[in-house]
Short mmCIF file of C-alpha atoms and ligand atoms in Angstrom, two decimals:
data_model
loop_
_atom_site.label_atom_id
_atom_site.label_comp_id
_atom_site.label_asym_id
_atom_site.label_seq_id
_atom_site.Cartn_x
_atom_site.Cartn_y
_atom_site.Cartn_z
CA UNK S 1 154.23 229.78 111.24
CA UNK S 2 153.33 226.26 113.68
CA UNK S 3 153.95 222.96 112.64
CA UNK S 4 150.35 222.55 111.60
CA UNK S 5 149.76 224.73 109.27
CA UNK S 6 152.69 224.31 107.60
CA UNK S 7 152.46 222.16 104.42
CA UNK S 8 153.97 219.13 104.70
CA UNK S 9 154.47 216.59 101.80
CA UNK S 10 155.77 212.84 101.52
CA UNK S 11 156.23 209.84 99.30
CA UNK S 12 152.69 208.39 99.22
CA UNK S 13 153.96 204.93 97.18
CA UNK S 14 156.36 201.91 97.77
CA UNK S 15 159.90 202.68 98.36
CA UNK S 16 162.05 203.76 95.39
CA UNK S 17 163.19 202.37 92.91
CA UNK S 18 159.98 202.07 91.30
CA UNK S 19 157.93 202.41 87.80
CA UNK S 20 155.82 205.10 89.44
CA UNK S 21 156.29 207.06 92.70
CA UNK S 22 153.46 209.26 94.28
CA UNK S 23 154.36 212.13 96.27
CA UNK S 24 151.99 214.21 98.33
CA UNK S 25 151.40 217.34 99.38
CA UNK S 26 148.78 219.38 102.25
CA UNK S 27 148.30 222.46 103.40
CA UNK S 28 147.79 226.00 102.11
CA UNK S 29 151.45 226.20 100.13
CA UNK S 30 150.15 223.44 98.16
CA UNK S 31 148.70 226.18 95.18
CA UNK S 32 151.51 228.13 95.24
CA UNK S 33 154.37 224.89 95.02
CA UNK S 34 152.22 222.77 91.57
CA UNK S 35 151.99 226.33 90.32
CA UNK S 36 155.74 226.98 90.67
CA UNK S 37 156.31 223.38 89.60
CA UNK S 38 154.14 222.23 86.86
CA UNK S 39 153.15 225.86 85.73
CA UNK S 40 149.69 226.22 86.01
CA UNK S 41 147.00 224.37 88.74
CA UNK S 42 145.28 221.68 87.06
CA UNK S 43 141.74 221.29 87.16
CA UNK S 44 140.38 219.77 90.18
CA UNK S 45 140.25 216.05 89.99
CA UNK S 46 141.56 215.94 86.60
CA UNK S 47 144.92 214.00 85.36
CA UNK S 48 147.07 216.56 84.41
CA UNK S 49 150.36 216.13 82.26
CA UNK S 50 153.51 218.13 82.84
CA UNK S 51 156.58 218.73 82.95
CA UNK S 52 158.03 220.07 86.14
CA UNK S 53 160.64 222.21 86.72
CA UNK S 54 162.46 223.47 90.00
CA UNK S 55 163.20 226.96 91.27
CA UNK S 56 166.04 227.43 87.94
CA UNK S 57 163.56 226.35 85.39
CA UNK S 58 165.53 223.40 85.60
CA UNK S 59 162.83 220.11 84.48
CA UNK S 60 162.71 217.27 87.01
CA UNK S 61 160.40 214.84 84.82
CA UNK S 62 157.54 214.42 82.95
CA UNK S 63 154.43 214.34 85.54
CA UNK S 64 150.88 213.19 86.09
CA UNK S 65 149.89 216.19 88.30
CA UNK S 66 145.98 215.96 90.30
CA UNK S 67 144.73 218.92 92.26
CA UNK S 68 142.35 218.25 95.18
CA UNK S 69 141.61 221.89 96.48
CA UNK S 70 140.01 221.89 100.20
CA UNK S 71 137.79 220.49 101.70
CA UNK S 72 137.35 217.48 99.09
CA UNK S 73 140.40 215.93 99.94
CA UNK S 74 141.76 213.23 101.56
CA UNK S 75 143.52 215.51 104.23
CA UNK S 76 140.26 218.07 103.69
CA UNK S 77 143.44 220.80 103.13
CA UNK S 78 144.40 221.46 99.60
CA UNK S 79 145.63 218.14 98.74
CA UNK S 80 148.20 217.74 95.52
CA UNK S 81 149.67 214.82 94.49
CA UNK S 82 152.88 214.47 91.31
CA UNK S 83 152.86 210.85 89.43
CA UNK S 84 156.74 210.36 88.63
CA UNK S 85 159.21 208.26 87.62
CA UNK S 86 160.00 206.45 90.68
CA UNK S 87 163.31 207.28 90.72
CA UNK S 88 166.12 208.18 93.73
CA UNK S 89 166.80 211.28 91.86
CA UNK S 90 164.00 212.08 90.72
CA UNK S 91 162.35 211.79 93.92
CA UNK S 92 165.28 213.80 96.14
CA UNK S 93 164.88 216.34 92.92
CA UNK S 94 161.77 216.96 93.47
CA UNK S 95 161.75 216.89 97.19
CA UNK S 96 164.56 219.69 97.30
CA UNK S 97 162.05 221.56 95.31
CA UNK S 98 159.10 221.49 97.40
CA UNK S 99 161.51 222.06 100.41
CA UNK S 100 162.27 225.37 98.56
CA UNK S 101 159.36 226.74 99.53
CA UNK S 102 158.54 228.87 102.59
CA UNK S 103 157.06 226.68 105.07
CA UNK S 104 156.55 223.82 103.27
CA UNK S 105 158.17 220.15 104.92
CA UNK S 106 158.48 216.33 104.75
CA UNK S 107 155.59 215.50 106.66
CA UNK S 108 156.43 213.29 110.13
CA UNK S 109 154.90 209.76 110.03
CA UNK S 110 151.06 209.81 110.12
CA UNK S 111 150.55 212.87 109.43
CA UNK S 112 148.29 213.07 106.35
CA UNK S 113 145.52 211.15 108.44
CA UNK S 114 146.22 213.08 111.55
CA UNK S 115 145.26 216.22 109.34
CA UNK S 116 142.59 214.52 107.92
CA UNK S 117 140.94 213.31 111.36
CA UNK S 118 141.33 217.11 113.16
CA UNK S 119 139.88 218.00 109.56
CA UNK S 120 136.75 216.00 111.04
CA UNK S 121 137.06 213.79 107.28
CA UNK S 122 138.24 210.71 109.76
CA UNK S 123 137.16 209.94 112.98
CA UNK S 124 139.84 207.70 115.39
CA UNK S 125 138.44 204.37 114.33
CA UNK S 126 138.42 205.36 110.92
CA UNK S 127 141.86 206.62 111.17
CA UNK S 128 142.84 203.48 113.11
CA UNK S 129 141.45 201.35 110.11
CA UNK S 130 143.40 202.91 107.34
CA UNK S 131 146.29 202.21 109.21
CA UNK S 132 145.04 198.88 109.61
CA UNK S 133 144.34 198.11 105.76
CA UNK S 134 147.73 199.51 104.72
CA UNK S 135 149.27 196.44 106.94
CA UNK S 136 147.02 194.02 106.49
CA UNK S 137 148.56 191.12 105.73
CA UNK S 138 145.32 188.14 104.85
CA UNK S 139 142.32 188.19 103.49
CA UNK S 140 140.20 188.59 106.67
CA UNK S 141 142.24 191.09 108.24
CA UNK S 142 141.50 193.39 104.93
CA UNK S 143 137.49 192.89 105.42
CA UNK S 144 138.46 193.87 109.22
CA UNK S 145 140.17 197.02 108.48
CA UNK S 146 137.80 198.32 105.71
CA UNK S 147 135.05 197.72 108.04
CA UNK S 148 136.91 200.04 110.73
CA UNK S 149 137.64 202.20 107.58
CA UNK S 150 134.06 202.67 106.40
CA UNK S 151 133.23 203.26 109.94
CA UNK S 152 131.26 201.30 111.09
CA UNK S 153 131.82 200.81 114.82
CA UNK S 154 132.75 204.97 114.62
CA UNK S 155 129.17 204.71 113.57
CA UNK S 156 127.10 203.12 116.08
CA UNK S 157 129.84 205.00 118.67
CA UNK S 158 128.55 208.38 117.81
CA UNK S 159 125.23 207.08 117.42
CA UNK S 160 125.86 205.84 121.15
CA UNK S 161 127.04 208.83 122.11
CA UNK S 162 124.45 210.78 121.15
CA UNK S 163 121.73 208.44 122.93
CA UNK S 164 123.73 208.57 125.84
CA UNK S 165 123.98 212.59 125.38
CA UNK S 166 120.33 212.81 125.21
CA UNK S 167 119.57 209.96 127.83
CA UNK S 168 121.74 212.97 129.76
CA UNK S 169 119.73 215.85 129.03
CA UNK S 170 116.78 214.28 130.26
CA UNK S 171 118.18 213.57 133.18
CA UNK S 172 119.75 216.97 133.96
CA UNK S 173 116.85 218.60 133.68
CA UNK S 174 115.08 216.33 135.54
CA UNK S 175 117.70 217.54 138.35
CA UNK S 176 116.55 220.84 137.41
CA UNK S 177 112.97 219.99 138.27
CA UNK S 178 113.72 217.76 141.35
CA UNK S 179 112.04 220.91 143.35
CA UNK S 180 108.73 219.32 141.46
CA UNK S 181 108.74 216.06 142.75
CA UNK S 182 106.23 214.41 139.97
CA UNK S 183 108.93 215.46 137.03
CA UNK S 184 111.93 213.88 137.86
CA UNK S 185 110.73 210.22 137.23
CA UNK S 186 108.43 211.30 134.13
CA UNK S 187 111.62 212.27 132.55
CA UNK S 188 114.17 210.02 133.90
CA UNK S 189 111.92 206.74 132.96
CA UNK S 190 112.06 207.32 128.95
CA UNK S 191 116.01 208.18 129.97
CA UNK S 192 116.92 204.51 131.82
CA UNK S 193 114.59 202.75 129.42
CA UNK S 194 117.35 204.07 127.06
CA UNK S 195 119.57 203.81 128.84
CA UNK S 196 119.16 199.99 129.63
CA UNK S 197 118.71 199.26 125.18
CA UNK S 198 122.43 200.95 125.04
CA UNK S 199 123.83 199.08 127.39
CA UNK S 200 122.31 195.72 125.80
CA UNK S 201 123.71 196.64 122.29
CA UNK S 202 127.36 197.40 123.19
CA UNK S 203 127.13 194.21 125.12
CA UNK S 204 126.48 192.30 121.68
CA UNK S 205 128.94 194.39 120.29
CA UNK S 206 131.27 193.36 122.99
CA UNK S 207 130.30 189.75 123.45
CA UNK S 208 131.14 189.26 119.48
CA UNK S 209 134.36 187.19 119.14
CA UNK S 210 138.08 188.45 119.54
CA UNK S 211 137.88 190.80 115.74
CA UNK S 212 140.55 192.82 117.18
CA UNK S 213 143.04 189.44 117.77
CA UNK S 214 142.92 189.63 113.46
CA UNK S 215 145.81 192.27 113.87
CA UNK S 216 148.66 189.95 115.42
CA UNK S 217 146.88 186.87 114.62
CA UNK S 218 146.62 183.93 116.60
CA UNK S 219 149.56 182.43 118.08
CA UNK S 220 150.21 178.78 118.43
CA UNK S 221 153.28 177.16 120.15
CA UNK S 222 154.90 173.96 119.17
CA UNK S 223 156.40 172.46 121.80
CA UNK S 224 157.22 168.85 123.80
CA UNK S 225 160.30 167.16 124.88
CA UNK S 226 164.17 167.20 122.73
CA UNK S 227 164.28 165.25 119.60
CA UNK S 228 160.38 164.76 119.12
CA UNK S 229 160.73 166.32 115.51
CA UNK S 230 159.22 169.89 116.79
CA UNK S 231 162.11 172.39 113.78
CA UNK S 232 161.05 169.14 111.20
CA UNK S 233 156.94 170.18 111.91
CA UNK S 234 157.90 173.56 111.39
CA UNK S 235 160.24 173.65 108.77
CA UNK S 236 157.37 171.69 106.94
CA UNK S 237 154.80 174.07 108.17
CA UNK S 238 156.96 176.82 106.27
CA UNK S 239 157.82 175.55 103.42
CA UNK S 240 153.96 174.69 102.72
CA UNK S 241 152.83 177.74 99.92
CA UNK S 242 150.84 178.80 102.85
CA UNK S 243 153.44 180.40 105.06
CA UNK S 244 153.39 183.99 103.89
CA UNK S 245 156.18 186.04 105.42
CA UNK S 246 160.09 184.75 104.90
CA UNK S 247 160.76 182.88 108.61
CA UNK S 248 163.18 184.35 110.83
CA UNK S 249 166.25 181.47 110.59
CA UNK S 250 168.25 181.03 113.29
CA UNK S 251 171.92 181.23 112.63
CA UNK S 252 172.75 178.03 113.11
CA UNK S 253 170.13 176.16 111.60
CA UNK S 254 165.91 175.86 112.54
CA UNK S 255 162.64 178.19 112.18
CA UNK S 256 161.63 180.24 115.50
CA UNK S 257 158.88 181.62 114.40
CA UNK S 258 156.79 181.48 110.93
CA UNK S 259 153.55 183.61 109.73
CA UNK S 260 151.08 181.69 107.65
CA UNK S 261 147.91 182.48 106.31
CA UNK S 262 145.56 179.99 106.86
CA UNK S 263 142.16 180.25 104.85
CA UNK S 264 142.49 183.97 105.43
CA UNK S 265 143.49 184.08 109.45
CA UNK S 266 147.02 185.38 109.98
CA UNK S 267 148.97 182.19 112.35
CA UNK S 268 152.33 182.41 113.89
CA UNK S 269 154.38 179.46 114.63
CA UNK S 270 157.13 179.42 117.34
CA UNK S 271 159.02 176.88 117.44
CA UNK S 272 160.46 176.40 121.35
CA UNK S 273 162.83 174.05 120.37
CA UNK S 274 164.13 177.56 117.98
CA UNK S 275 164.36 179.58 121.48
CA UNK S 276 167.42 178.43 122.17
CA UNK S 277 170.40 180.20 124.06
CA UNK S 278 172.88 181.94 121.74
CA UNK S 279 175.77 184.67 122.09
CA UNK S 280 174.60 186.18 118.97
CA UNK S 281 173.20 189.72 120.18
CA UNK S 282 170.56 189.81 117.24
CA UNK S 283 169.51 185.96 117.52
CA UNK S 284 169.16 186.62 121.54
CA UNK S 285 166.90 188.90 120.44
CA UNK S 286 165.35 187.53 118.23
CA UNK S 287 165.09 184.42 120.88
CA UNK S 288 163.74 186.94 123.48
CA UNK S 289 160.64 187.69 121.38
CA UNK S 290 160.03 183.92 120.23
CA UNK S 291 160.46 183.22 124.25
CA UNK S 292 157.40 186.20 124.86
CA UNK S 293 155.23 185.63 122.30
CA UNK S 294 155.19 181.28 122.98
CA UNK S 295 154.34 182.10 126.39
CA UNK S 296 151.26 183.80 125.90
CA UNK S 297 150.41 181.48 122.52
CA UNK S 298 146.56 180.65 122.20
CA UNK S 299 147.27 177.44 121.03
CA UNK S 300 150.19 174.51 122.33
CA UNK S 301 151.17 171.61 119.81
CA UNK S 302 152.68 169.49 121.98
CA UNK S 303 154.59 167.17 120.22
CA UNK S 304 155.58 163.39 121.79
CA UNK S 305 157.12 160.23 119.42
CA UNK S 306 155.83 157.74 121.07
CA UNK S 307 151.95 157.39 122.09
CA UNK S 308 152.54 157.17 125.90
CA UNK S 309 154.77 160.31 126.16
CA UNK S 310 153.80 161.86 129.01
CA UNK S 311 152.46 166.16 128.14
CA UNK S 312 151.17 168.56 130.74
CA UNK S 313 147.58 167.69 132.16
CA UNK S 314 147.01 170.75 133.27
CA UNK S 315 147.12 174.01 130.59
CA UNK S 316 145.12 177.31 130.73
CA UNK S 317 146.44 177.26 126.70
CA UNK S 318 144.27 174.74 124.53
CA UNK S 319 146.66 172.37 124.19
CA UNK S 320 146.40 169.54 120.96
CA UNK S 321 148.70 166.46 121.39
CA UNK S 322 150.10 165.90 118.46
CA UNK S 323 151.75 162.27 118.15
CA UNK S 324 154.73 162.34 115.42
CA UNK S 325 156.54 159.85 113.52
CA UNK S 326 153.91 157.44 112.67
CA UNK S 327 155.86 156.70 109.59
CA UNK S 328 157.54 154.54 112.27
CA UNK S 329 155.19 152.84 113.35
CA UNK S 330 154.88 148.80 112.66
CA UNK S 331 151.31 149.55 111.36
CA UNK S 332 152.81 151.76 109.21
CA UNK S 333 152.14 150.16 106.03
CA UNK S 334 148.06 150.47 106.69
CA UNK S 335 148.47 153.91 106.96
CA UNK S 336 148.23 155.49 103.88
CA UNK S 337 145.02 157.75 105.40
CA UNK S 338 145.96 160.05 108.88
CA UNK S 339 144.52 159.33 111.58
CA UNK S 340 143.84 161.16 114.50
CA UNK S 341 144.47 160.30 118.34
CA UNK S 342 142.42 160.63 120.85
CA UNK S 343 144.34 161.49 124.19
CA UNK S 344 143.38 159.64 127.50
CA UNK S 345 139.30 160.90 127.61
CA UNK S 346 140.03 160.72 131.68
CA UNK S 347 142.32 163.42 131.53
CA UNK S 348 141.39 166.01 128.99
CA UNK S 349 138.80 168.76 128.16
CA UNK S 350 137.34 167.81 124.85
CA UNK S 351 137.22 171.22 124.01
CA UNK S 352 140.88 172.22 124.94
CA UNK S 353 142.45 168.96 124.32
CA UNK S 354 142.59 166.94 120.82
CA UNK S 355 145.03 164.87 119.67
CA UNK S 356 146.31 164.16 116.12
CA UNK S 357 148.67 161.56 114.62
CA UNK S 358 151.34 162.74 111.86
CA UNK S 359 154.91 162.03 110.06
CA UNK S 360 156.43 165.80 110.54
CA UNK S 361 159.55 164.22 107.81
CA UNK S 362 157.08 162.63 105.12
CA UNK S 363 153.81 165.37 105.49
CA UNK S 364 151.25 162.49 106.61
CA UNK S 365 148.62 164.09 108.72
CA UNK S 366 149.64 167.52 107.90
CA UNK S 367 146.52 168.02 105.85
CA UNK S 368 144.10 167.66 108.87
CA UNK S 369 146.05 169.45 111.92
CA UNK S 370 146.60 172.15 109.34
CA UNK S 371 142.78 172.10 108.90
CA UNK S 372 142.24 171.93 112.71
CA UNK S 373 143.67 175.12 113.07
CA UNK S 374 141.89 176.83 110.48
CA UNK S 375 138.96 175.46 112.49
CA UNK S 376 139.55 176.58 115.54
CA UNK S 377 141.48 180.20 113.92
CA UNK S 378 137.65 179.97 113.00
CA UNK S 379 135.98 179.68 116.53
CA UNK S 380 138.42 181.94 117.50
CA UNK S 381 138.15 185.19 115.52
CA UNK S 382 134.80 184.40 114.06
CA UNK S 383 134.04 182.85 111.00
CA UNK S 384 133.80 186.35 109.03
CA UNK S 385 131.44 187.61 112.15
CA UNK S 386 131.89 191.41 111.29
CA UNK S 387 133.46 191.87 114.53
CA UNK S 388 133.29 195.54 115.16
CA UNK S 389 135.96 196.09 117.29
CA UNK S 390 139.24 196.02 115.77
CA UNK S 391 141.55 196.76 118.35
CA UNK S 392 142.44 196.60 122.17
CA UNK S 393 142.32 200.25 123.06
CA UNK S 394 138.39 200.04 120.94
CA UNK S 395 136.87 197.11 123.00
CA UNK S 396 138.81 198.99 126.74
CA UNK S 397 136.77 201.79 125.68
CA UNK S 398 133.30 200.10 125.07
CA UNK S 399 134.44 198.00 128.49
CA UNK S 400 134.62 201.32 130.21
CA UNK S 401 131.36 202.35 128.31
CA UNK S 402 129.11 199.43 129.52
CA UNK S 403 130.63 199.72 133.40
CA UNK S 404 130.02 202.78 133.23
CA UNK S 405 126.27 202.36 131.92
CA UNK S 406 125.47 199.12 134.06
CA UNK S 407 126.44 201.95 137.45
CA UNK S 408 124.16 204.20 136.39
CA UNK S 409 121.42 202.22 136.12
CA UNK S 410 122.40 200.58 139.60
CA UNK S 411 122.60 204.19 140.30
CA UNK S 412 118.75 205.30 139.51
CA UNK S 413 117.60 204.64 143.38
CA UNK S 414 120.03 207.13 144.54
CA UNK S 415 119.20 210.16 142.88
CA UNK S 416 119.71 211.13 139.67
CA UNK S 417 123.00 213.12 140.28
CA UNK S 418 125.36 209.76 140.50
CA UNK S 419 122.99 208.22 136.97
CA UNK S 420 124.08 211.59 135.05
CA UNK S 421 127.53 211.36 136.33
CA UNK S 422 128.40 207.94 135.00
CA UNK S 423 126.42 209.02 131.87
CA UNK S 424 129.35 211.14 131.31
CA UNK S 425 132.15 208.60 131.77
CA UNK S 426 130.08 206.72 129.32
CA UNK S 427 129.60 209.52 127.00
CA UNK S 428 133.48 210.40 127.49
CA UNK S 429 135.06 206.81 126.71
CA UNK S 430 132.80 206.82 123.38
CA UNK S 431 133.85 210.54 123.08
CA UNK S 432 137.85 209.09 123.67
CA UNK S 433 136.87 206.50 121.59
CA UNK S 434 136.14 208.19 118.57
CA UNK S 435 138.70 211.28 119.47
CA UNK S 436 136.53 213.59 120.35
CA UNK S 437 135.91 214.53 123.87
CA UNK S 438 134.00 217.39 124.61
CA UNK S 439 131.77 217.80 127.29
CA UNK S 440 130.31 221.23 125.95
CA UNK S 441 128.24 219.23 124.04
CA UNK S 442 125.85 217.72 126.83
CA UNK S 443 125.33 221.47 127.66
CA UNK S 444 124.50 222.25 123.69
CA UNK S 445 121.85 219.21 123.71
CA UNK S 446 120.18 220.61 127.49
CA UNK S 447 119.97 223.79 125.45
CA UNK S 448 118.62 222.89 122.25
CA UNK S 449 116.14 219.99 123.25
CA UNK S 450 115.11 221.70 126.20
CA UNK S 451 113.56 224.99 126.60
CA UNK S 452 113.63 224.86 130.25
CA UNK S 453 112.71 228.44 130.00
CA UNK S 454 114.25 229.11 133.43
P1 GDP E 1 163.24 168.59 117.82
O1 GDP E 1 164.27 168.29 118.83
O2 GDP E 1 162.09 168.56 118.74
O3 GDP E 1 163.15 169.81 117.63
O4 GDP E 1 163.52 167.42 116.91
P2 GDP E 1 164.12 167.71 115.11
O5 GDP E 1 163.23 168.19 114.60
O6 GDP E 1 165.34 168.04 115.47
O7 GDP E 1 163.95 166.27 115.05
C1 GDP E 1 164.60 164.85 115.62
C2 GDP E 1 164.86 163.75 114.92
O8 GDP E 1 163.62 163.50 114.51
C3 GDP E 1 165.54 164.32 113.41
O9 GDP E 1 166.86 162.99 113.48
C4 GDP E 1 164.32 164.24 112.36
O10 GDP E 1 164.79 163.59 111.16
C5 GDP E 1 163.52 163.26 113.02
N1 GDP E 1 162.41 162.81 112.39
C6 GDP E 1 161.48 164.41 112.95
N2 GDP E 1 159.89 163.66 112.66
C7 GDP E 1 160.04 162.75 111.65
C8 GDP E 1 158.88 161.94 111.31
O11 GDP E 1 157.80 161.99 111.62
N3 GDP E 1 159.50 160.27 111.09
C9 GDP E 1 161.00 159.66 111.21
N4 GDP E 1 160.79 158.91 111.39
N5 GDP E 1 161.31 160.87 112.22
C10 GDP E 1 161.50 162.28 112.40
#
């Protein structure tokens, strides 16, 4: 039997041991498996208590069983859920019992979602949203993923694609009639108007902030000369309750990277002082990654410990000058409130360079620095603008769509054949966005909406 027709099972809840574990089964053998294990098939969508038994009738566990007959299930196939006690031996025994059925096997990663997609339960953007929701660490990531899962982008893309296919049909019809001089213009003028409108709409979605970057988060690098306090600042940030992931510590001392949840925005701070030569292969790998990430930072905090210390003047990345060790200043006494230092205006673009004064060891000024990071993140991601794009892949395909639409508009004067070709490319890109590419659609619409009668 083809692997796609086999019945699959997997642990769908967290790692064992746990209070309860949920094992999902999907496929044509699910009914037989449930009946054999639980003694009967429960009523659809009703939690039913049952003593599960293996093939030798030996009890496995006292469980709750749920039955979701096709097509009203997560995958579109027959699905069963076993809620058992989450011990390793319980799971091993249940898995062995399931595996004993012919054509029942352990699922590959993502296979349930893949089946849902193949059965039309989800489009690709929704499947991506589902994956992102599972991996969301912060509030903004969660909201963004949920928007994807709810199909906000998918729905728009489906509408755009349908519009493009309609416009194609108008143009194709125009081509067919092109021996009758005045018909094409009549048919193609509304198509051109539609395409221009669509282009505007997609451009608007593309123009919104980089919501797809929410998945990886904002990357902030702490850099500067030796001994200015980079590691101290890093450790301070890591110690604050905002740290959401335990920092990767080097074998000797400092944190290299810490992930912060700043007002729901994921922010990764990298300490370039922690990036150092090492013989430990594990640490080497960490250093290699940190270096690569630091080189792509979205913002650099350049630490100095005297007001006139040198700093990079030219930087493609926004760079904030952070003057550290203000506690050592002679005027330290009247520093109860942190002050902001403005870097030399002759050499700084206000938006690109800002100045701060902190004492990393005492924590002075850190609140203001963090607040500034939050507003930077807001500008960067768009303050909960409801960004529709969840992934780079989606942005690229939308970009390809708008490129093709722009070419199409330009090609109108040269002849409908060229315009039609660009429309096909645009529809194809959207089809890929949704995970369904099918040129037959264009022909279908021509035959359905137009009775050309030739
Ligand atoms: P790095 O090489 O830039 O990572 O600097 P470190 O974080 O290792 O700090 C260098 C030295 O400066 C250490 O002795 C720290 O204790 C000290 N230091 C860091 N921050 C401050 C600060 O805000 N005030 C004072 N007085 N000393 C600090």
